[in-house]
């Protein structure tokens, strides 16, 4: 088998930044692409430093190009299987098995969209998940929020920050408390409880309700249910929380020794920049363990300073 210091699974913002950091540390890295990112259908990514408004596919292309100077092998294959070994991990992709000392997962999540005819076809075009990504292009337009209960209430109040013309579509019983209904009334957010038959339209969203009522919106926002995009975390035994996110510590370490996770799959804020930052933090942590391991192989070790041994802050005050 080919040997790598690390295998990074997933080439979205988290995986690309992790591979960049590890490659810049001189590590032999295999980046398994794994297919299009969750935001592949979006026309533009916003809130991205120096690249605001760039297409997600364009960001990925630039991210892959950044890896070229480094010892990073990019493979478009999916990771099919991963096994824990005494000295690391065996990972199988379409081209065979490889060995890695460490494993970093950045496989993301998959949106489970409501069963509303016509919604999936408009996902990423006129139906959106994140107002921070798609609120500005739709500012001051007529916007719909699809949801009920606390989730619908919270998203409707948030979307109103971009436009005062917001309606809440519950598609049935609103499941709101009296206090939440009063909030919506005070903010002049109408609530439509009629079941939705289908969504139509091309550059707008034509909502047809049961009973024949119709409503024209410029865009619709919702918070879809999400599940892990890959079976690898569960197969490796990584701890998952009640929302099926991979549990990690502040360094991106999972409950399985030698496995890190980054990006949306961990429950991190679902923004391009957030995903990229978690990828960097996880990569730095992973590389630090490799540094310590390499040092120990020659009989050396990192030793605490006298101040650290005494449990006192290092001299000189706060770290710069």
Tab-separated table of C-alpha atoms in Angstrom, residues 126-128 130-131 134-146 155-156 158-169 188-190 192 203-205 207 215-222:
chain	number	residue	atom	x	y	z
A	126	UNK	CA	-34.587	30.616	-5.315
A	127	UNK	CA	-34.805	28.360	-2.236
A	128	UNK	CA	-31.994	28.853	0.268
A	130	UNK	CA	-28.558	30.652	4.868
A	131	UNK	CA	-29.593	34.322	4.897
A	134	UNK	CA	-28.260	34.667	0.175
A	135	UNK	CA	-29.944	37.449	2.145
A	136	UNK	CA	-28.131	40.365	0.510
A	137	UNK	CA	-29.040	39.441	-3.094
A	138	UNK	CA	-32.666	39.155	-1.916
A	139	UNK	CA	-32.730	42.236	0.316
A	140	UNK	CA	-36.026	44.132	0.504
A	141	UNK	CA	-37.745	41.534	-1.663
A	142	UNK	CA	-40.813	39.504	-0.776
A	143	UNK	CA	-39.388	36.518	1.102
A	144	UNK	CA	-40.914	33.361	2.487
A	145	UNK	CA	-39.739	31.259	5.408
A	146	UNK	CA	-40.758	27.612	5.348
A	155	UNK	CA	-35.763	31.942	11.075
A	156	UNK	CA	-38.588	34.355	10.189
A	158	UNK	CA	-33.816	36.504	11.427
A	159	UNK	CA	-34.693	36.829	7.741
A	160	UNK	CA	-36.606	40.032	8.533
A	161	UNK	CA	-33.231	41.672	9.106
A	162	UNK	CA	-32.725	41.563	5.312
A	163	UNK	CA	-36.282	42.427	4.290
A	164	UNK	CA	-39.371	43.711	6.083
A	165	UNK	CA	-41.519	41.804	3.597
A	166	UNK	CA	-41.473	38.318	5.082
A	167	UNK	CA	-44.175	35.660	5.351
A	168	UNK	CA	-44.034	32.427	7.337
A	169	UNK	CA	-45.245	29.313	5.511
A	188	UNK	CA	-45.876	42.306	10.617
A	189	UNK	CA	-44.959	38.768	9.491
A	190	UNK	CA	-48.100	37.004	8.196
A	192	UNK	CA	-49.857	30.995	6.101
A	203	UNK	CA	-36.793	33.585	-11.209
A	204	UNK	CA	-39.478	33.850	-8.524
A	205	UNK	CA	-41.185	31.256	-6.354
A	207	UNK	CA	-46.439	28.987	-4.162
A	215	UNK	CA	-48.460	33.572	-3.517
A	216	UNK	CA	-45.502	35.006	-5.423
A	217	UNK	CA	-42.203	35.282	-3.536
A	218	UNK	CA	-38.755	36.328	-4.631
A	219	UNK	CA	-37.082	33.615	-2.534
A	220	UNK	CA	-37.750	31.097	0.226
A	221	UNK	CA	-35.531	30.242	3.210
A	222	UNK	CA	-35.666	27.124	5.372
